[in-house]
Short mmCIF file of C-alpha atoms in Angstrom, two decimals:
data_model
loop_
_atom_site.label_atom_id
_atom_site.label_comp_id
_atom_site.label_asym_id
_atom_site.label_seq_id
_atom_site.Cartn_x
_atom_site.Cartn_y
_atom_site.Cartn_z
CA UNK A 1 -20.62 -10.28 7.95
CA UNK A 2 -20.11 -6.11 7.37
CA UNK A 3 -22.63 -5.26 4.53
CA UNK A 4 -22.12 -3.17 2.10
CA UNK A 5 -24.61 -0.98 0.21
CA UNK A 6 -24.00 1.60 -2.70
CA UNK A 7 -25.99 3.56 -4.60
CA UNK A 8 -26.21 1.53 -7.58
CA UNK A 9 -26.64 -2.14 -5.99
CA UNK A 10 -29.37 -0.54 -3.76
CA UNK A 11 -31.05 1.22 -7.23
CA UNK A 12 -31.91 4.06 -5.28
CA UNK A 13 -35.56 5.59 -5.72
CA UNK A 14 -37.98 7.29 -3.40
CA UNK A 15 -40.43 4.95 -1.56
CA UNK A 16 -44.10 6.51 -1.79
CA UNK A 17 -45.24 3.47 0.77
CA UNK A 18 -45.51 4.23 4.35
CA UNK A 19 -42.49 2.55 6.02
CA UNK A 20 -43.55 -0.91 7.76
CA UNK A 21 -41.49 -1.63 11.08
CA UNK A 22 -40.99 -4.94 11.79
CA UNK A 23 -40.29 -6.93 15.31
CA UNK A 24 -36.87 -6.79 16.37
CA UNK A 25 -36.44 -10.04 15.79
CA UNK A 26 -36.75 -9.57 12.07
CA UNK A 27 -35.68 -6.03 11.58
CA UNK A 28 -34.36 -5.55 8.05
CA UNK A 29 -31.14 -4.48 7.68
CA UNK A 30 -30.57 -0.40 6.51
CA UNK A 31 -30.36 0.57 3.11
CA UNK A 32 -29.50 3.62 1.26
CA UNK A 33 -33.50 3.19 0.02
CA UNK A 34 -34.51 2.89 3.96
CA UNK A 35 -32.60 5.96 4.74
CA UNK A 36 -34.29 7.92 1.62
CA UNK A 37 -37.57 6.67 3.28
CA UNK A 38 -36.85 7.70 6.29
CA UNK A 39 -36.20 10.86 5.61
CA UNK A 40 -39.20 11.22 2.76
CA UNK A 41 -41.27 10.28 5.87
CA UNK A 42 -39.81 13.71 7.93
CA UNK A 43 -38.77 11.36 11.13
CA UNK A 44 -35.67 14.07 11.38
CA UNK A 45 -31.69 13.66 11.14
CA UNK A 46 -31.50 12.67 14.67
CA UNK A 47 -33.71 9.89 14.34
CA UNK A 48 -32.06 8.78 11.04
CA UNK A 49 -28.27 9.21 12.30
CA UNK A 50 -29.14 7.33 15.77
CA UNK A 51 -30.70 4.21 13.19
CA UNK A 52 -27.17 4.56 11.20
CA UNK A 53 -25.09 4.61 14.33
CA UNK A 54 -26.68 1.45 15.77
CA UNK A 55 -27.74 -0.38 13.01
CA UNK A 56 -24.12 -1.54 12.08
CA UNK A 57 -24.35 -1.23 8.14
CA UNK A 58 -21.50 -0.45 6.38
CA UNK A 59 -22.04 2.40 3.27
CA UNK A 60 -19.77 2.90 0.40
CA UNK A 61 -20.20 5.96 -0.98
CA UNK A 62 -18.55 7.55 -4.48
CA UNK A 63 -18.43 10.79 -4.37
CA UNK A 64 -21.31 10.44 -7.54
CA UNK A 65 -23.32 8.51 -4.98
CA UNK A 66 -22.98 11.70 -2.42
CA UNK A 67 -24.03 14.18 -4.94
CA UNK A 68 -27.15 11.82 -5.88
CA UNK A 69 -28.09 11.64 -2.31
CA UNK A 70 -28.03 15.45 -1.44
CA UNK A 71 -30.35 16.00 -4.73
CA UNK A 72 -32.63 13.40 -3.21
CA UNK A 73 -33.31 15.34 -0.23
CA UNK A 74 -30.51 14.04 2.77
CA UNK A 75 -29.16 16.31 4.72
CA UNK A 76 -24.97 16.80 4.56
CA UNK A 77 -25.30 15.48 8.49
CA UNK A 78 -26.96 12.46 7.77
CA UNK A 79 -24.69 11.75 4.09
CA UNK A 80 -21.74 12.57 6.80
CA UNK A 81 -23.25 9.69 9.20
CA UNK A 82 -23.44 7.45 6.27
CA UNK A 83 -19.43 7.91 5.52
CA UNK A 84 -18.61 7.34 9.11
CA UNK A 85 -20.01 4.11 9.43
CA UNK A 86 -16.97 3.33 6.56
CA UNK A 87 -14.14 4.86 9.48
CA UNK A 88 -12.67 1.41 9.75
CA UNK A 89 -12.71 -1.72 12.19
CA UNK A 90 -13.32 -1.19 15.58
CA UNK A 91 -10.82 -2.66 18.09
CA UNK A 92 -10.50 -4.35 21.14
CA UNK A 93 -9.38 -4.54 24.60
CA UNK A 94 -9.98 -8.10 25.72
CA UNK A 95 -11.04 -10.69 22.55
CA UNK A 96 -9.06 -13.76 23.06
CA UNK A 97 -8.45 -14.39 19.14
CA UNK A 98 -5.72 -12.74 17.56
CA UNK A 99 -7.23 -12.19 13.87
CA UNK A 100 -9.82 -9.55 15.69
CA UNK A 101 -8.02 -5.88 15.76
CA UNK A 102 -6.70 -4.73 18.80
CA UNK A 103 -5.73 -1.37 20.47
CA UNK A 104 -1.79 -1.47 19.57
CA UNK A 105 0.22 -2.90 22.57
CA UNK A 106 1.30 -6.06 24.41
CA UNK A 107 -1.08 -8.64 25.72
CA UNK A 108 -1.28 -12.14 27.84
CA UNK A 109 -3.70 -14.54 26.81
CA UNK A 110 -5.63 -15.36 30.35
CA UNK A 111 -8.14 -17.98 30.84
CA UNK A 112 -9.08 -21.37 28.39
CA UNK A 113 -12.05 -21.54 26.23
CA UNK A 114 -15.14 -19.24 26.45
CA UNK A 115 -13.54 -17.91 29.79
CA UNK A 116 -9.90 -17.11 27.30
CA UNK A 117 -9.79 -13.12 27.47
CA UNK A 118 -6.63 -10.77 26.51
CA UNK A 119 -5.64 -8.67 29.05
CA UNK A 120 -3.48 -5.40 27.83
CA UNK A 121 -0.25 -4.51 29.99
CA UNK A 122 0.87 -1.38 31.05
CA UNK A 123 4.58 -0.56 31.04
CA UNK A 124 6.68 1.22 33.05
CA UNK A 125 9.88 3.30 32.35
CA UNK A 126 12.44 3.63 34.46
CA UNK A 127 15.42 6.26 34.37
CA UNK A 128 16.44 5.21 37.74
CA UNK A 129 19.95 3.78 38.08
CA UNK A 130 22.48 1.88 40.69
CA UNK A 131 25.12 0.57 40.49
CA UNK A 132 26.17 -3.21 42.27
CA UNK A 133 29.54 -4.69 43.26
CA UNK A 134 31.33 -1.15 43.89
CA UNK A 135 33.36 -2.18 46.53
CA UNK A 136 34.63 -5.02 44.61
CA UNK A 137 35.67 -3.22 41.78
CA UNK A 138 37.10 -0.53 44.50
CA UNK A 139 39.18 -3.29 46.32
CA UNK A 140 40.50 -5.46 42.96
CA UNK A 141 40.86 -2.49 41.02
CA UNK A 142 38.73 -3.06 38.73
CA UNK A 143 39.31 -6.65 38.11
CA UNK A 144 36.22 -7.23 39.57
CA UNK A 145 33.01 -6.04 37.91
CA UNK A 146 30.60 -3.34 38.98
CA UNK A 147 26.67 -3.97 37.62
CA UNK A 148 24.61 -1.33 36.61
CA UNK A 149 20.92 -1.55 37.21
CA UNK A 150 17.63 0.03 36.62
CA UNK A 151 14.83 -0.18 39.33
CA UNK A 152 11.34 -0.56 39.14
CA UNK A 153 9.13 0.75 41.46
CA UNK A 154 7.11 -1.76 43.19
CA UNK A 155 7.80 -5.46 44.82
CA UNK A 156 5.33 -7.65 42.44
CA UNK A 157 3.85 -6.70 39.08
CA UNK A 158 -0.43 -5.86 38.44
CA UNK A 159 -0.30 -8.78 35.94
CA UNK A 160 -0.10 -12.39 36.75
CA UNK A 161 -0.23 -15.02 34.53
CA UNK A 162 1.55 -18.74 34.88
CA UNK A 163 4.63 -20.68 34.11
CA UNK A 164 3.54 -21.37 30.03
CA UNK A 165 2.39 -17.49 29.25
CA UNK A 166 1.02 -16.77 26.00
CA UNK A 167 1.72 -12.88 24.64
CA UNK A 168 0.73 -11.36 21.67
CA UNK A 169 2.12 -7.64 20.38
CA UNK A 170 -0.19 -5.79 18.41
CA UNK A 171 2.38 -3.35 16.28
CA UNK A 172 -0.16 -3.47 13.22
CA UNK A 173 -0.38 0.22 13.14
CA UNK A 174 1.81 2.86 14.50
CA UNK A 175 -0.49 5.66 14.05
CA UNK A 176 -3.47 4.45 16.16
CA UNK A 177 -4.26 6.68 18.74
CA UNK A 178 -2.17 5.18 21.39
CA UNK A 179 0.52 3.55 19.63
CA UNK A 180 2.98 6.06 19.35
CA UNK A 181 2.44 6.10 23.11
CA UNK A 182 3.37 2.66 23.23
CA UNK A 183 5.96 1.83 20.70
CA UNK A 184 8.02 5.05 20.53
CA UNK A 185 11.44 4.15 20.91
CA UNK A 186 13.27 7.67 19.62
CA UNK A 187 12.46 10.77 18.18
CA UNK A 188 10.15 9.42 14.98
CA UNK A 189 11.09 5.79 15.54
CA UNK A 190 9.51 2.96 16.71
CA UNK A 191 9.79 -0.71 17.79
CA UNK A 192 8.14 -2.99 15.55
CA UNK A 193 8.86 -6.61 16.42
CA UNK A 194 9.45 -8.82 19.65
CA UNK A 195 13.37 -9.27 18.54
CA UNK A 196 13.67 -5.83 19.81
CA UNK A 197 12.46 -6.82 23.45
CA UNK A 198 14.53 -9.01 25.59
CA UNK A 199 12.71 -11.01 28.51
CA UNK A 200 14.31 -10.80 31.76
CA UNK A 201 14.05 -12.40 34.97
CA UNK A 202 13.79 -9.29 37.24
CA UNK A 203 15.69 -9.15 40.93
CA UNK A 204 12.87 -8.58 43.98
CA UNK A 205 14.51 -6.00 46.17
CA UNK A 206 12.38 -4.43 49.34
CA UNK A 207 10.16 -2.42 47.52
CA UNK A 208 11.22 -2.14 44.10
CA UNK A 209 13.06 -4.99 41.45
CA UNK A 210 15.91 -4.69 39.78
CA UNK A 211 17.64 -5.24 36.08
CA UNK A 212 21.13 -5.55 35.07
CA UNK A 213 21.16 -2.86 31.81
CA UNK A 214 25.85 -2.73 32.04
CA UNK A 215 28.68 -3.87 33.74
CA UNK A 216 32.19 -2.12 34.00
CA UNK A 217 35.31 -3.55 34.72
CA UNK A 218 39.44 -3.19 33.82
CA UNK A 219 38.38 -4.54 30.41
CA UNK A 220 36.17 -2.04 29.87
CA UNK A 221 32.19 -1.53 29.76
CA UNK A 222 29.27 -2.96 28.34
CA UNK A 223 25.50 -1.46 27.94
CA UNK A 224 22.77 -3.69 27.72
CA UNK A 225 20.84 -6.70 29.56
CA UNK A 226 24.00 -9.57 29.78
CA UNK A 227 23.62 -12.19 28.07
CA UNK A 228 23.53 -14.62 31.07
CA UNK A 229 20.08 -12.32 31.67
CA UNK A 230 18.15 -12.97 28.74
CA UNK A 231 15.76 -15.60 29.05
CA UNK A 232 14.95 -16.94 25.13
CA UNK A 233 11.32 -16.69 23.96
CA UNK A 234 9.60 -17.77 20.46
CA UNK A 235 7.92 -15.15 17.98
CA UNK A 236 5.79 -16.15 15.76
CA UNK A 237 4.03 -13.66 13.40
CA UNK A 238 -0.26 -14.85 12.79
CA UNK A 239 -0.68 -12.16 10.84
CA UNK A 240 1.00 -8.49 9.82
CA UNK A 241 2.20 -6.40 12.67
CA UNK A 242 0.74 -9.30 15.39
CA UNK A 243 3.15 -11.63 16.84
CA UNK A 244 2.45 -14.37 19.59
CA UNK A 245 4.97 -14.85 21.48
CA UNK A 246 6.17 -17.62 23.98
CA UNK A 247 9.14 -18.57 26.58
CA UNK A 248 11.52 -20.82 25.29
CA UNK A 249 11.40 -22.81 28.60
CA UNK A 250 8.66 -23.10 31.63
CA UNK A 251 9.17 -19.77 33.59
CA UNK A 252 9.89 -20.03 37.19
CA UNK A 253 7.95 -18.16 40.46
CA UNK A 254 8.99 -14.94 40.11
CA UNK A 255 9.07 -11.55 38.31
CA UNK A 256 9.72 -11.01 35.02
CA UNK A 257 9.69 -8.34 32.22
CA UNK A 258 9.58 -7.47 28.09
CA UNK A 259 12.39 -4.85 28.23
CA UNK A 260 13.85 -2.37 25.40
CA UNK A 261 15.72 0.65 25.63
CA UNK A 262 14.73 4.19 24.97
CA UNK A 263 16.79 5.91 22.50
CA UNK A 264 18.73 8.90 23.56
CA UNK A 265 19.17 8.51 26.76
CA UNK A 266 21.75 7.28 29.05
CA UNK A 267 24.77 4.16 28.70
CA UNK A 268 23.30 4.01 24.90
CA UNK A 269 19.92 4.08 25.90
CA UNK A 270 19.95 1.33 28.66
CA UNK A 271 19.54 3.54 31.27
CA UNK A 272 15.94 4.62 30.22
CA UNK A 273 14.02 1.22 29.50
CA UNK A 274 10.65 0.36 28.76
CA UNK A 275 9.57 -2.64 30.78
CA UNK A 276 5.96 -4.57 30.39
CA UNK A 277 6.10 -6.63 33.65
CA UNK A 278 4.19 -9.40 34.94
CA UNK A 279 4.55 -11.99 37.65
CA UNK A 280 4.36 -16.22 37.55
CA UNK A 281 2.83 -17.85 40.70
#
């Protein structure tokens, strides 16, 4: 549990005792009154910043509680240390439960039990387009269509997972270092929810795979993964700005993707996507 000290729970007052140290195994935690003695006892900021830094104890300081401190004798380096440890939860990369705070992106669940680990996925964007079917539409006229595709680079994606994939998006906060990275979808704008990713099942070409973004014909022309494309997936929010999401349906061998246009650029954006791929074995 994150403790909490201030200045008036911890009824600050300088200890004239020499300081007893204890075996690690029952260190006591820090306290603004260990820090005071510490520093009464001359062991130096570095020493006393290093103890803050590792010792994991969490100090909320008023601004009366700061003033107090400085006429007790700490140093504005070591008060400074103290207000850091307050920065706010740290994140990570790879803890399997969902509740813990993550660096903002899209994760699989891999593994079961005390093996279960996230692992993050990189994207790709592609601005690379073909077209499909042009000597059909040539030869009818147009009453054929003509496909419009974006390639990414690459036969197989770095992540594999299995048919019954578990993801979770971590959109909780936009202005984490990284996120804007991640979820920038426009000029100032960004995605915040699965609905505005569509899954695809992506074509393996020699070298690179493929996804229909348009198709053109007499009638006219669309922009967009086709409907016949999208493969349906489940959202479920755990808590705010963290969704889990699932596939509708068992996913087949194959490649597969999370894609969402780029505003901006392109058949309405479609021809600049963001894809998160992976691959089922």
């Amino acid at each position: 549990m994150t403790k909490f000290f201030t200045l008036e729970t911890a009824g600050i007052g300088l200890a004239v005792a020499s300081l007893a140290f204890a075996s690690p195994s029952f260190a006591e935690s820090l306290t603004v009154d260990k820090v005071l003695e510490l520093n009464a006892l001359q062991v130096g900021d570095d020493a006393i910043i290093a103890k803050i830094q590792s010792d994991g104890t969490v100090f909320d300081l008023s601004t009366d509680d700061i003033i107090e401190l400085r006429k007790k004798g700490l140093s504005s380096g070591v008060v400074a240390a103290m207000l850091k440890t307050k920065g706010g939860p740290k994140v990570s990369l790879d803890s399997p439960d969902p509740m813990v705070p993550h660096a903002a992106g899209l994760y699989v669940l891999e593994g079961e039990g005390a093996a279960a680990k996230m692992n993050k996925m990189n994207f790709t964007v592609s601005s690379q387009a073909k077209t499909g079917g042009l000597l059909g539409y040539a030869f009818t006229g147009g009453i054929a269509s003509m496909s419009v595709k974006v390639a990414i680079q690459n036969d197989t994606a770095p992540v594999k997972t299995n048919g019954t994939p578990r993801f979770y998006f971590f959109f909780e906060n936009t202005t984490q270092e990284g996120a804007a990275n991640t979820w920038a979808s426009g000029a100032n704008t960004f995605v915040t929810s699965p609905a505005e990713f569509t899954l695809v099942q992506l074509m393996k070409k020699k070298g690179r795979r493929e996804a229909r973004v348009g198709s053109m014909n007499i009638a006219g022309a669309k922009s967009g993964v086709m409907d016949k494309d999208r493969l349906a997936f489940r959202a479920n929010e755990v808590r705010p700005g963290v969704y889990e999401v699932t596939p509708a349906q068992p996913l087949q061998p194959g490649e597969y993707g999370f894609i969402f246009s780029l505003g901006g650029a392109g058949t309405g954006g479609a021809l600049t996507a963001r894809i998160f791929d992976f691959s089922v074995g």
